């Protein structure tokens, strides 16, 4: 299998700060990197070492490295997370799979570090919701982040 670079879109959070705070707090600390998915359509298998960027509205607000690839979620994993139940109710979808990120790799960008959609679009020259395997994509996104950080 090939390691991938993937962008996960989010619609159930209110804004960039909400998603960023969830990444830094709940996903990293409370859930120890365990991330449930309602759909894996078009995702394929994500192997250890794949990189995921988290996108909402018009920005990428964070990233993480996959520790354990996709697997079916166990019912008790949902029961243990009230927060996930709320997300399921809001999205009107059931979680079917789970992925685990290395908690130490979860990087929630500060507001100043959010990567604008236009910049991502220039690099990818594709729909932002597609999967990417090109390592140059990662390098270019990190260059943008470095430039934003040093403004």
CSV table of C-alpha atoms in Angstrom, one decimal:
chain,number,residue,atom,x,y,z
A,1,UNK,CA,0.0,0.0,0.0
A,2,UNK,CA,1.0,3.6,-0.5
A,3,UNK,CA,1.0,6.3,2.1
A,4,UNK,CA,-1.4,9.0,1.3
A,5,UNK,CA,-1.8,12.7,1.8
A,6,UNK,CA,-5.5,13.3,2.4
A,7,UNK,CA,-7.7,16.3,3.2
A,8,UNK,CA,-10.7,15.6,5.5
A,9,UNK,CA,-13.5,18.1,5.0
A,10,UNK,CA,-15.6,19.1,8.1
A,11,UNK,CA,-19.1,20.5,8.1
A,12,UNK,CA,-20.4,19.9,11.6
A,13,UNK,CA,-18.2,22.3,13.4
A,14,UNK,CA,-19.3,26.0,13.6
A,15,UNK,CA,-16.0,27.5,12.3
A,16,UNK,CA,-12.3,27.1,12.0
A,17,UNK,CA,-11.6,27.8,15.7
A,18,UNK,CA,-14.1,25.1,16.8
A,19,UNK,CA,-12.4,22.5,14.7
A,20,UNK,CA,-9.0,23.6,15.7
A,21,UNK,CA,-9.9,23.5,19.4
A,22,UNK,CA,-11.5,20.0,18.9
A,23,UNK,CA,-8.3,18.8,17.3
A,24,UNK,CA,-6.0,20.2,20.0
A,25,UNK,CA,-8.2,19.2,22.9
A,26,UNK,CA,-10.6,16.4,22.3
A,27,UNK,CA,-8.9,14.4,19.5
A,28,UNK,CA,-5.4,14.8,20.9
A,29,UNK,CA,-6.0,14.5,24.6
A,30,UNK,CA,-9.4,13.1,25.4
A,31,UNK,CA,-9.7,10.6,22.6
A,32,UNK,CA,-6.0,9.8,22.2
A,33,UNK,CA,-6.1,10.3,18.5
A,34,UNK,CA,-9.1,8.0,17.8
A,35,UNK,CA,-11.1,9.6,15.0
A,36,UNK,CA,-14.5,8.1,13.9
A,37,UNK,CA,-15.7,8.3,10.3
A,38,UNK,CA,-19.2,8.4,9.0
A,39,UNK,CA,-18.1,7.6,5.5
A,40,UNK,CA,-14.9,6.2,3.8
A,41,UNK,CA,-16.2,6.8,0.3
A,42,UNK,CA,-13.3,7.4,-2.0
A,43,UNK,CA,-10.8,7.2,0.9
A,44,UNK,CA,-9.4,3.7,0.4
A,45,UNK,CA,-7.1,2.3,3.0
A,46,UNK,CA,-5.0,4.7,5.0
A,47,UNK,CA,-1.9,3.1,6.2
A,48,UNK,CA,0.4,4.1,9.1
A,49,UNK,CA,2.4,7.2,8.2
A,50,UNK,CA,-0.3,8.7,5.9
A,51,UNK,CA,-0.9,12.4,6.5
A,52,UNK,CA,-4.3,14.0,7.0
A,53,UNK,CA,-5.0,17.7,6.7
A,54,UNK,CA,-8.2,18.9,8.4
A,55,UNK,CA,-10.3,21.4,6.3
A,56,UNK,CA,-13.3,23.6,7.2
A,57,UNK,CA,-14.9,26.5,5.3
A,58,UNK,CA,-12.0,28.0,3.4
A,59,UNK,CA,-9.0,26.9,5.5
A,60,UNK,CA,-6.9,24.0,6.5
A,61,UNK,CA,-6.6,24.2,10.3
A,62,UNK,CA,-4.5,21.3,11.3
A,63,UNK,CA,-2.8,18.0,10.4
A,64,UNK,CA,-2.0,14.6,11.8
A,65,UNK,CA,-0.2,11.4,11.0
A,66,UNK,CA,-2.0,8.0,10.9
A,67,UNK,CA,-0.9,5.5,13.5
A,68,UNK,CA,-3.5,2.8,12.8
A,69,UNK,CA,-5.4,2.6,9.5
A,70,UNK,CA,-9.1,2.3,9.0
A,71,UNK,CA,-11.0,-0.4,10.7
A,72,UNK,CA,-14.7,-1.0,11.6
A,73,UNK,CA,-15.7,0.9,14.7
A,74,UNK,CA,-16.9,-1.1,17.7
A,75,UNK,CA,-20.3,-0.1,19.3
A,76,UNK,CA,-18.7,0.3,22.7
A,77,UNK,CA,-16.2,2.9,21.2
A,78,UNK,CA,-19.2,5.1,20.4
A,79,UNK,CA,-20.9,4.5,23.7
A,80,UNK,CA,-17.8,5.7,25.5
A,81,UNK,CA,-17.7,9.1,23.8
A,82,UNK,CA,-20.7,11.3,24.4
A,83,UNK,CA,-19.2,13.9,22.1
A,84,UNK,CA,-19.3,11.4,19.2
A,85,UNK,CA,-22.9,10.7,19.9
A,86,UNK,CA,-23.7,14.5,19.6
A,87,UNK,CA,-21.8,14.6,16.3
A,88,UNK,CA,-23.8,11.6,15.0
A,89,UNK,CA,-27.1,13.4,16.0
A,90,UNK,CA,-26.0,16.6,14.3
A,91,UNK,CA,-24.9,14.9,11.1
A,92,UNK,CA,-27.7,12.4,11.2
A,93,UNK,CA,-25.1,9.7,10.2
A,94,UNK,CA,-23.7,6.7,11.9
A,95,UNK,CA,-20.0,6.1,12.4
A,96,UNK,CA,-18.9,3.0,10.6
A,97,UNK,CA,-15.1,3.2,10.9
A,98,UNK,CA,-12.4,4.6,13.0
A,99,UNK,CA,-8.8,5.7,12.4
A,100,UNK,CA,-6.1,6.4,15.0
A,101,UNK,CA,-3.6,9.2,14.7
A,102,UNK,CA,-0.4,9.5,16.7
A,103,UNK,CA,-1.6,11.9,19.4
A,104,UNK,CA,1.8,13.7,19.4
A,105,UNK,CA,1.5,14.3,15.6
A,106,UNK,CA,-1.9,16.2,15.9
A,107,UNK,CA,-1.0,19.7,15.0
A,108,UNK,CA,-3.8,22.3,15.4
A,109,UNK,CA,-2.7,25.5,13.7
A,110,UNK,CA,-3.1,28.9,15.3
A,111,UNK,CA,-5.5,31.3,13.6
A,112,UNK,CA,-2.5,33.0,11.9
A,113,UNK,CA,-1.3,29.6,10.5
A,114,UNK,CA,-4.6,28.6,8.9
A,115,UNK,CA,-3.9,27.8,5.2
A,116,UNK,CA,-6.3,29.6,2.9
A,117,UNK,CA,-8.3,27.4,0.4
A,118,UNK,CA,-7.1,29.6,-2.5
A,119,UNK,CA,-3.4,28.7,-1.7
A,120,UNK,CA,-4.3,25.0,-1.4
A,121,UNK,CA,-6.2,25.1,-4.7
A,122,UNK,CA,-3.2,26.6,-6.5
A,123,UNK,CA,-1.0,23.8,-5.3
A,124,UNK,CA,-3.4,20.9,-5.8
A,125,UNK,CA,-5.0,22.3,-9.0
A,126,UNK,CA,-7.9,20.0,-8.1
A,127,UNK,CA,-11.0,19.7,-5.9
A,128,UNK,CA,-9.9,20.1,-2.3
A,129,UNK,CA,-12.0,17.1,-1.3
A,130,UNK,CA,-10.0,14.6,-3.3
A,131,UNK,CA,-7.2,12.3,-2.0
A,132,UNK,CA,-3.6,13.0,-2.9
A,133,UNK,CA,-0.6,10.8,-2.9
A,134,UNK,CA,2.0,13.2,-4.3
A,135,UNK,CA,4.7,14.1,-1.7
A,136,UNK,CA,5.3,17.4,-3.5
A,137,UNK,CA,1.8,18.4,-2.3
A,138,UNK,CA,2.9,17.9,1.3
A,139,UNK,CA,6.1,19.9,0.7
A,140,UNK,CA,4.2,22.8,-0.9
A,141,UNK,CA,1.5,22.9,1.8
A,142,UNK,CA,4.3,23.0,4.5
A,143,UNK,CA,6.1,25.7,2.6
A,144,UNK,CA,2.9,27.8,2.7
A,145,UNK,CA,2.5,27.1,6.4
A,146,UNK,CA,6.1,28.2,7.0
A,147,UNK,CA,5.6,31.4,5.0
A,148,UNK,CA,2.4,32.2,6.9
A,149,UNK,CA,4.1,31.5,10.2
A,150,UNK,CA,7.0,33.8,9.4
A,151,UNK,CA,5.0,36.8,8.2
